[in-house]
Short mmCIF file of C-alpha atoms in Angstrom, two decimals:
data_model
loop_
_atom_site.label_atom_id
_atom_site.label_comp_id
_atom_site.label_asym_id
_atom_site.label_seq_id
_atom_site.Cartn_x
_atom_site.Cartn_y
_atom_site.Cartn_z
CA MET A 1 0.20 0.24 -0.01
CA ASP A 2 1.30 3.43 -1.24
CA THR A 3 1.30 5.52 2.33
CA THR A 4 2.93 8.71 0.19
CA THR A 5 1.19 11.71 0.47
CA GLU A 6 1.19 14.29 -2.39
CA ARG A 7 2.33 17.81 -1.10
CA PRO A 8 0.13 20.37 -1.51
CA VAL A 9 1.57 23.01 -4.46
CA ILE A 10 1.27 26.33 -3.78
CA ALA A 11 1.30 28.52 -6.93
CA ALA A 12 3.79 31.35 -6.48
CA THR A 13 2.28 34.67 -6.49
CA ARG A 14 3.53 37.90 -6.38
CA THR A 15 2.45 40.86 -4.21
CA THR A 16 2.31 44.04 -4.84
CA LYS A 17 2.36 47.53 -3.28
CA ARG A 18 -1.52 48.47 -3.47
CA ARG A 19 -1.94 51.46 -5.63
CA GLY A 20 -5.27 53.60 -5.10
CA PRO A 21 -5.24 56.32 -7.63
CA ARG A 22 -2.75 58.96 -8.34
CA LEU A 23 -2.02 61.02 -5.23
CA SER A 24 -4.16 59.32 -3.59
CA ARG A 25 -4.23 58.29 0.22
CA ALA A 26 -4.21 54.78 -0.95
CA ASP A 27 -1.08 55.49 -3.76
CA ARG A 28 1.85 54.32 -2.23
CA THR A 29 4.31 55.08 -5.41
CA PRO A 30 7.57 56.96 -3.98
CA LEU A 31 5.34 60.35 -5.33
CA GLY A 32 2.40 59.67 -3.58
CA LEU A 33 4.17 58.81 -0.09
CA TRP A 34 6.29 61.68 -0.88
CA PHE A 35 2.77 64.08 -1.48
CA TRP A 36 1.30 63.11 1.92
CA GLU A 37 4.16 63.20 3.94
CA ILE A 38 5.98 66.43 2.64
CA ASP A 39 5.43 69.58 4.79
CA ARG A 40 3.27 71.36 2.11
CA VAL A 41 2.59 74.58 3.62
CA LEU A 42 6.11 74.93 4.15
CA LEU A 43 6.52 74.43 0.61
CA LEU A 44 3.73 76.78 -0.55
CA LEU A 45 5.71 79.72 1.75
CA VAL A 46 8.66 78.61 -0.23
CA SER A 47 7.14 78.82 -3.41
CA ILE A 48 6.07 82.39 -2.61
CA LEU A 49 9.06 83.67 -1.58
CA VAL A 50 10.76 82.24 -4.72
CA ALA A 51 7.95 83.78 -6.45
CA VAL A 52 8.33 87.11 -4.77
CA GLY A 53 12.09 86.93 -5.19
CA LEU A 54 11.28 86.74 -9.02
CA VAL A 55 9.63 90.13 -9.23
CA ALA A 56 12.40 91.91 -7.06
CA VAL A 57 15.02 90.83 -9.17
CA ALA A 58 12.87 92.33 -12.25
CA ALA A 59 13.27 95.30 -10.04
CA ALA A 60 16.70 95.55 -10.00
CA SER A 61 17.92 93.85 -13.14
CA PRO A 62 17.65 97.21 -15.07
CA VAL A 63 20.42 99.09 -12.69
CA ALA A 64 22.86 96.05 -13.21
CA ALA A 65 22.35 95.67 -16.79
CA GLN A 66 22.91 99.77 -17.17
CA LYS A 67 26.34 99.36 -15.53
CA LEU A 68 27.34 96.64 -18.08
CA SER A 69 26.35 98.25 -20.60
CA THR A 70 28.65 99.74 -23.06
CA SER A 71 28.92 102.41 -25.95
CA THR A 72 28.69 99.59 -28.41
CA ALA A 73 26.44 97.16 -26.66
CA SER A 74 24.05 97.07 -24.39
CA LEU A 75 22.33 94.47 -22.27
CA ASP A 76 18.58 93.92 -21.60
CA PRO A 77 17.22 95.86 -18.97
CA LEU A 78 15.66 92.10 -17.71
CA TYR A 79 18.90 90.24 -18.68
CA TYR A 80 19.10 89.37 -14.69
CA PHE A 81 15.32 88.63 -14.64
CA TYR A 82 15.64 85.94 -17.02
CA ARG A 83 18.88 84.22 -16.05
CA GLN A 84 17.07 84.35 -12.44
CA LEU A 85 14.10 82.52 -14.06
CA MET A 86 16.52 80.18 -15.60
CA TRP A 87 18.02 79.06 -12.62
CA VAL A 88 14.95 79.17 -10.86
CA VAL A 89 13.65 76.72 -13.74
CA VAL A 90 16.71 74.49 -12.87
CA GLY A 91 16.62 74.79 -8.67
CA VAL A 92 13.06 73.87 -8.22
CA PRO A 93 13.52 70.64 -9.49
CA VAL A 94 16.60 70.36 -7.51
CA MET A 95 15.17 71.14 -4.49
CA LEU A 96 12.22 68.41 -4.62
CA ALA A 97 14.31 65.96 -6.28
CA VAL A 98 16.48 66.52 -2.87
CA SER A 99 13.02 66.08 -0.55
CA MET A 100 11.92 63.20 -1.81
CA LEU A 101 15.31 61.45 -0.14
CA PRO A 102 14.44 59.22 2.33
CA LYS A 103 16.21 60.58 5.91
CA PRO A 104 19.54 58.14 5.76
CA GLN A 105 20.00 59.04 2.08
CA ALA A 106 19.48 62.43 2.92
CA ARG A 107 22.33 62.53 5.67
CA ARG A 108 24.34 60.28 3.65
CA PHE A 109 24.33 62.97 0.68
CA ALA A 110 24.63 65.88 2.85
CA ILE A 111 28.32 63.99 4.41
CA TYR A 112 29.31 63.01 0.75
CA GLY A 113 28.61 66.91 -0.22
CA THR A 114 30.71 67.92 2.71
CA ILE A 115 33.67 65.95 1.72
CA ALA A 116 33.28 67.23 -1.78
CA PHE A 117 32.97 70.99 -1.35
CA LEU A 118 35.21 71.31 1.36
CA PHE A 119 37.93 69.76 -1.07
CA LEU A 120 37.14 72.53 -3.84
CA LEU A 121 37.29 75.50 -0.82
CA PHE A 122 40.56 74.35 -0.64
CA MET A 123 41.07 74.39 -3.76
CA VAL A 124 39.86 78.27 -4.51
CA PRO A 125 42.78 79.38 -2.85
CA LEU A 126 45.05 77.51 -5.58
CA VAL A 127 42.62 78.13 -8.72
CA GLY A 128 39.60 80.56 -7.50
CA THR A 129 38.55 83.37 -9.47
CA THR A 130 38.76 86.83 -8.25
CA VAL A 131 35.64 89.12 -8.89
CA ASN A 132 35.05 92.62 -6.72
CA GLY A 133 38.69 91.75 -4.78
CA ALA A 134 37.74 88.67 -3.58
CA GLN A 135 39.06 84.97 -4.82
CA ARG A 136 35.36 83.11 -3.87
CA TRP A 137 34.49 81.31 -7.05
CA LEU A 138 35.90 78.52 -9.03
CA GLY A 139 35.49 78.22 -13.21
CA SER A 140 34.24 81.28 -15.12
CA GLY A 141 31.00 82.55 -16.84
CA VAL A 142 27.64 80.30 -16.40
CA PHE A 143 30.09 77.27 -15.25
CA ARG A 144 31.16 79.54 -12.43
CA LEU A 145 30.16 78.45 -8.94
CA GLN A 146 31.22 79.22 -5.18
CA PRO A 147 32.21 76.36 -2.94
CA SER A 148 31.15 77.86 0.67
CA GLU A 149 27.32 78.45 -0.69
CA PHE A 150 26.81 74.66 -1.40
CA LEU A 151 29.17 73.71 1.18
CA LYS A 152 26.77 75.39 4.02
CA PRO A 153 23.63 73.20 3.74
CA PHE A 154 25.74 69.68 3.97
CA PHE A 155 27.76 71.17 6.34
CA ALA A 156 25.05 72.21 8.59
CA VAL A 157 23.61 67.87 8.41
CA ALA A 158 26.94 66.71 8.46
CA LEU A 159 27.91 68.28 11.46
CA ALA A 160 24.19 67.74 12.91
CA TRP A 161 25.31 63.31 12.78
CA ILE A 162 28.52 64.11 13.96
CA LEU A 163 27.56 66.31 17.10
CA SER A 164 25.05 63.31 17.44
CA LEU A 165 27.12 60.42 17.96
CA ARG A 166 27.23 62.14 21.57
CA LEU A 167 24.28 60.92 22.76
CA HIS A 168 25.30 56.86 22.06
CA ASP A 169 28.72 56.86 23.09
CA GLN A 170 30.04 60.10 25.48
CA SER A 171 33.46 59.31 25.05
CA LEU A 172 33.74 60.02 21.70
CA PRO A 173 35.74 63.73 20.88
CA VAL A 174 32.26 65.19 18.48
CA VAL A 175 32.75 68.47 20.21
CA PRO A 176 36.53 69.22 19.37
CA LEU A 177 36.22 67.55 16.20
CA ALA A 178 33.42 69.65 14.99
CA LEU A 179 35.39 72.67 16.14
CA ALA A 180 38.04 71.89 14.04
CA LEU A 181 36.36 71.11 11.36
CA THR A 182 34.63 74.54 11.61
CA GLY A 183 38.22 76.23 12.69
CA VAL A 184 39.30 75.30 9.33
CA ILE A 185 36.40 75.99 7.16
CA ALA A 186 36.49 79.57 8.97
CA LEU A 187 40.52 79.77 7.86
CA LEU A 188 39.59 79.31 3.93
CA LEU A 189 37.14 81.65 3.95
CA MET A 190 38.29 84.59 5.90
CA GLY A 191 41.45 84.52 3.28
CA GLN A 192 38.85 84.30 0.44
CA PRO A 193 37.97 87.09 2.12
CA ASP A 194 34.64 86.39 2.95
CA LEU A 195 33.39 87.39 6.35
CA GLY A 196 29.56 87.37 5.81
CA GLN A 197 29.91 83.29 5.18
CA THR A 198 32.27 82.92 8.16
CA VAL A 199 29.84 84.67 10.23
CA ILE A 200 27.43 81.92 8.80
CA PHE A 201 29.03 79.02 9.46
CA VAL A 202 30.21 80.06 12.77
CA ALA A 203 26.82 81.22 14.61
CA THR A 204 25.25 77.25 12.76
CA TRP A 205 28.40 75.41 14.83
CA LEU A 206 27.02 77.42 17.81
CA VAL A 207 23.53 77.36 17.52
CA LEU A 208 24.44 73.17 17.08
CA VAL A 209 26.53 72.88 19.99
CA MET A 210 23.64 74.73 21.93
CA VAL A 211 20.61 72.51 20.47
CA ALA A 212 23.09 69.65 21.49
CA GLY A 213 23.14 70.39 25.14
CA LEU A 214 26.76 71.05 26.39
CA SER A 215 26.83 72.53 29.48
CA MET A 216 26.46 76.22 31.06
CA ARG A 217 30.21 76.36 31.70
CA ILE A 218 31.40 75.40 28.21
CA LEU A 219 28.61 77.92 26.29
CA ALA A 220 30.55 80.22 28.82
CA GLY A 221 33.82 79.64 27.72
CA LEU A 222 32.67 79.96 24.04
CA ALA A 223 30.81 83.43 25.20
CA GLY A 224 33.93 84.41 26.12
CA ALA A 225 36.48 83.00 23.21
CA GLY A 226 34.17 84.63 20.92
CA VAL A 227 34.40 87.78 22.73
CA VAL A 228 38.40 87.61 22.01
CA GLY A 229 37.54 86.19 18.91
CA LEU A 230 35.86 89.76 17.68
CA VAL A 231 38.58 91.86 19.30
CA LEU A 232 41.37 90.04 17.29
CA ALA A 233 39.56 90.24 14.01
CA TYR A 234 39.35 93.94 14.69
CA PHE A 235 42.97 94.51 15.27
CA PHE A 236 44.54 91.65 12.75
CA TYR A 237 41.67 90.91 9.91
CA PRO A 238 41.32 94.56 8.18
CA VAL A 239 38.37 93.59 6.68
CA ALA A 240 36.44 93.08 9.74
CA GLN A 241 38.11 96.06 11.00
CA GLN A 242 36.87 98.56 7.96
CA ARG A 243 33.36 96.86 8.51
CA ILE A 244 33.30 97.55 12.12
CA ASN A 245 34.83 101.22 11.90
CA ILE A 246 32.14 101.92 9.17
CA TRP A 247 29.70 100.88 11.27
CA LEU A 248 30.47 102.07 15.10
CA PHE A 249 32.41 105.17 14.38
CA ALA A 250 31.35 106.22 10.59
CA GLU A 251 34.98 105.87 9.15
CA GLY A 252 35.80 105.22 5.98
CA ASP A 253 33.80 104.87 2.79
CA SER A 254 30.16 104.36 3.76
CA PHE A 255 28.85 104.59 0.50
CA GLN A 256 27.21 101.01 0.05
CA VAL A 257 25.11 101.25 3.11
CA ASP A 258 24.63 104.94 3.26
CA LYS A 259 22.87 104.46 -0.60
CA ALA A 260 21.20 101.38 0.93
CA HIS A 261 19.28 103.10 3.49
CA ALA A 262 18.57 105.79 1.04
CA THR A 263 16.93 103.79 -1.45
CA LEU A 264 15.31 101.53 0.96
CA THR A 265 13.37 104.82 2.37
CA ALA A 266 12.55 106.85 -0.72
CA GLY A 267 9.99 105.30 -1.59
CA GLY A 268 8.19 105.55 1.94
CA LEU A 269 5.06 103.14 2.92
CA ILE A 270 3.85 102.26 -0.75
CA GLY A 271 6.78 103.01 -3.01
CA THR A 272 7.33 104.19 -6.16
CA GLY A 273 5.76 101.63 -8.02
CA PRO A 274 7.29 98.44 -9.92
CA GLY A 275 9.83 100.54 -12.55
CA ALA A 276 9.53 103.76 -11.02
CA GLY A 277 12.46 103.59 -9.02
CA LEU A 278 15.10 106.41 -9.12
CA ALA A 279 17.60 105.72 -6.19
CA LYS A 280 18.34 101.65 -7.28
CA PHE A 281 20.43 103.50 -10.18
CA GLN A 282 23.43 105.24 -7.58
CA LEU A 283 23.00 101.60 -5.77
CA PRO A 284 25.78 98.89 -6.27
CA GLU A 285 25.02 95.53 -6.42
CA ALA A 286 21.10 96.59 -6.79
CA HIS A 287 20.02 92.75 -7.91
CA THR A 288 22.09 90.86 -4.93
CA ASP A 289 22.91 92.01 -1.65
CA TYR A 290 20.65 95.15 -1.42
CA ILE A 291 18.14 94.18 -3.59
CA PHE A 292 15.84 94.25 -0.33
CA SER A 293 16.21 98.29 -0.61
CA VAL A 294 15.55 98.07 -3.93
CA ILE A 295 12.14 95.81 -2.48
CA GLY A 296 11.52 99.13 -0.23
CA GLU A 297 11.71 101.75 -2.84
CA GLU A 298 9.70 100.33 -5.74
CA PHE A 299 6.97 98.58 -3.17
CA GLY A 300 7.10 100.22 0.17
CA MET A 301 8.02 99.56 3.84
CA ILE A 302 4.72 97.42 3.84
CA ALA A 303 6.46 95.01 1.47
CA CYS A 304 9.78 94.74 3.03
CA ILE A 305 7.58 94.14 6.36
CA GLY A 306 6.47 91.30 4.48
CA ILE A 307 8.85 89.71 3.57
CA ALA A 308 10.09 89.54 6.73
CA VAL A 309 7.35 88.51 8.13
CA LEU A 310 7.44 85.77 5.59
CA TYR A 311 10.78 84.30 6.75
CA LEU A 312 9.69 84.47 10.27
CA ALA A 313 6.60 81.95 8.87
CA ILE A 314 8.74 80.05 7.58
CA ILE A 315 11.11 79.90 10.48
CA VAL A 316 8.28 79.09 12.93
CA ARG A 317 6.65 76.46 10.95
CA VAL A 318 9.68 74.47 10.79
CA LEU A 319 10.08 74.77 14.52
CA VAL A 320 6.97 73.97 15.10
CA ARG A 321 7.69 71.05 13.02
CA LEU A 322 10.35 70.06 15.43
CA LEU A 323 8.19 69.66 18.67
CA ASP A 324 6.73 66.41 18.00
CA GLU A 325 10.04 64.83 16.96
CA GLU A 326 12.37 62.92 19.08
CA ASP A 327 15.71 61.72 17.33
CA SER A 328 18.38 63.88 17.68
CA PHE A 329 20.08 63.57 14.82
CA LEU A 330 16.52 65.18 12.64
CA ILE A 331 16.16 68.14 15.50
CA LEU A 332 19.66 69.01 14.95
CA ALA A 333 20.11 68.85 11.64
CA VAL A 334 16.38 70.84 11.03
CA ALA A 335 17.91 73.64 13.93
CA GLY A 336 21.11 74.05 11.71
CA LEU A 337 19.14 74.22 8.51
CA ILE A 338 16.38 76.59 9.64
CA ALA A 339 19.48 78.74 11.79
CA GLN A 340 21.43 79.24 8.44
CA PHE A 341 18.23 80.51 6.37
CA GLY A 342 17.23 82.68 9.07
CA GLY A 343 20.66 83.86 10.08
CA GLN A 344 21.31 84.81 6.11
CA ALA A 345 17.74 86.49 5.52
CA VAL A 346 18.19 88.57 8.90
CA ILE A 347 21.60 89.35 8.78
CA ASN A 348 20.78 90.89 4.63
CA MET A 349 17.96 92.76 5.83
CA ALA A 350 20.20 94.31 8.62
CA VAL A 351 22.74 95.68 6.76
CA ASN A 352 20.20 97.21 4.09
CA THR A 353 18.93 98.40 7.61
CA GLN A 354 22.47 99.88 8.88
CA ILE A 355 21.85 97.60 11.87
CA PHE A 356 24.86 95.34 11.19
CA PRO A 357 28.02 95.86 9.31
CA SER A 358 27.72 95.14 5.58
CA LYS A 359 28.44 91.75 5.12
CA GLY A 360 28.38 91.15 1.00
CA MET A 361 25.55 88.53 1.50
CA THR A 362 23.04 87.60 -0.73
CA LEU A 363 18.79 87.57 0.58
CA PRO A 364 17.51 83.99 0.43
CA PHE A 365 15.42 83.06 -2.98
CA ILE A 366 15.50 86.22 -3.39
CA SER A 367 18.72 87.85 -4.36
CA TYR A 368 20.08 87.24 -8.10
CA GLY A 369 22.61 84.34 -8.28
CA GLY A 370 22.94 80.78 -9.59
CA SER A 371 25.57 79.44 -7.17
CA SER A 372 23.16 80.99 -4.61
CA PHE A 373 20.48 80.07 -5.76
CA ILE A 374 21.20 76.24 -6.60
CA ALA A 375 23.09 76.08 -2.85
CA LEU A 376 19.62 77.04 -1.01
CA SER A 377 17.40 75.21 -3.14
CA ILE A 378 19.51 72.14 -1.96
CA GLY A 379 19.15 73.35 1.69
CA MET A 380 15.86 73.51 1.32
CA GLY A 381 14.89 70.36 0.08
CA LEU A 382 17.24 68.22 2.77
CA LEU A 383 14.91 70.19 5.46
CA LEU A 384 12.12 69.00 3.87
CA SER A 385 13.08 65.46 3.15
CA LEU A 386 14.56 65.67 6.87
CA THR A 387 10.60 66.93 8.13
CA ARG A 388 8.81 64.74 6.41
CA ARG A 389 5.93 62.94 8.48
CA ASN A 390 3.76 59.84 8.06
CA PRO A 391 0.25 61.74 8.27
CA TYR A 392 -0.26 58.45 10.35
CA ALA A 393 1.75 57.89 12.68
CA ALA A 394 1.12 59.15 16.40
CA ARG A 395 3.37 61.44 17.80
CA VAL A 396 4.30 62.21 21.36
CA SER A 397 4.78 66.01 21.83
CA MET A 398 8.79 67.04 23.03
CA THR A 399 6.59 69.47 25.56
CA ARG A 400 4.89 66.50 27.58
CA ASN A 401 7.22 66.78 30.30
CA TRP A 402 7.58 70.39 30.50
CA ASN A 403 5.36 71.20 33.48
CA LYS A 404 7.01 67.67 35.36
CA LYS A 405 9.17 68.24 38.10
#
């Protein structure tokens, strides 16, 4: 008698992800997941800022075009607007592509980017291009880039990763390592010279070590070292001494800041109207460093206040997003990126209003510039990636223990 039994045959089946209508909540494709996880409010605010920037560049473009025109050749008054539009067409897809990266890939992307652009920053003193007395760029023409602009967002995320390692192993010398990395970058930037970018990098490092939870004794020591550094910079760094003298003592050439302030206030509350400004034609770098003053003349102080509120809304939105985050790396990385973004905006607006000394720093997503716009797009893409949230995941607010003893 045959006692063998046949084994049941199970047909091989291929499982597929459930997929509903495009961009519905049941859509499990990468695009569908991205759409529901991305902070759409933040994306909307940034889109408004980019649109405002195009209008501002269109207002400032005739100034730069006129200064570069000659008796034999003249530039189209909207030449810089068309070029900025080209950078927007390139930069916005870059921002969206980076925002689609999963968090681990975004972290690796930032670490590799830090290594690559730190190397390029070392190359600037050797083969860099000099523009307006500063050697900050590599290449020429359309292919000219400023390594420090691209290094900024990568640096913030990489530094956050280094400092987050301290929570896993207290014996790791992450703070000295972070300080050494920041110090090397600061020395390279001061040699260009680029005081504004130096301030941004050092401020990013300071914000991150504060968020990382260093003791008050160490923070007090860092504050004292910062004061000593400012004093030394004043006496031994001519660029800093010149800027501080103009700002505090009204000594030296204050033509740029004086013209910026005069242009900013020329339009009153509601401005002279688009294209009707005249003071802007006396303004140096009207389409880059001092574009905020052009906005003040043609669209009024109300528009300037609106732009400041827009920047504030972006910062507050990101910080509120962090309230229910528990991952130390994500908290540090997002804090560093938004500190860079907000700090750069504050410094530019403060320079235009004569609150700060001149720094040579652009207004994020508003000033003209290819390197600046693409680098800011990468930084905002990283910020959008790192703040993505599963809308169905349960979250516990980090404020839950604030009132507990």
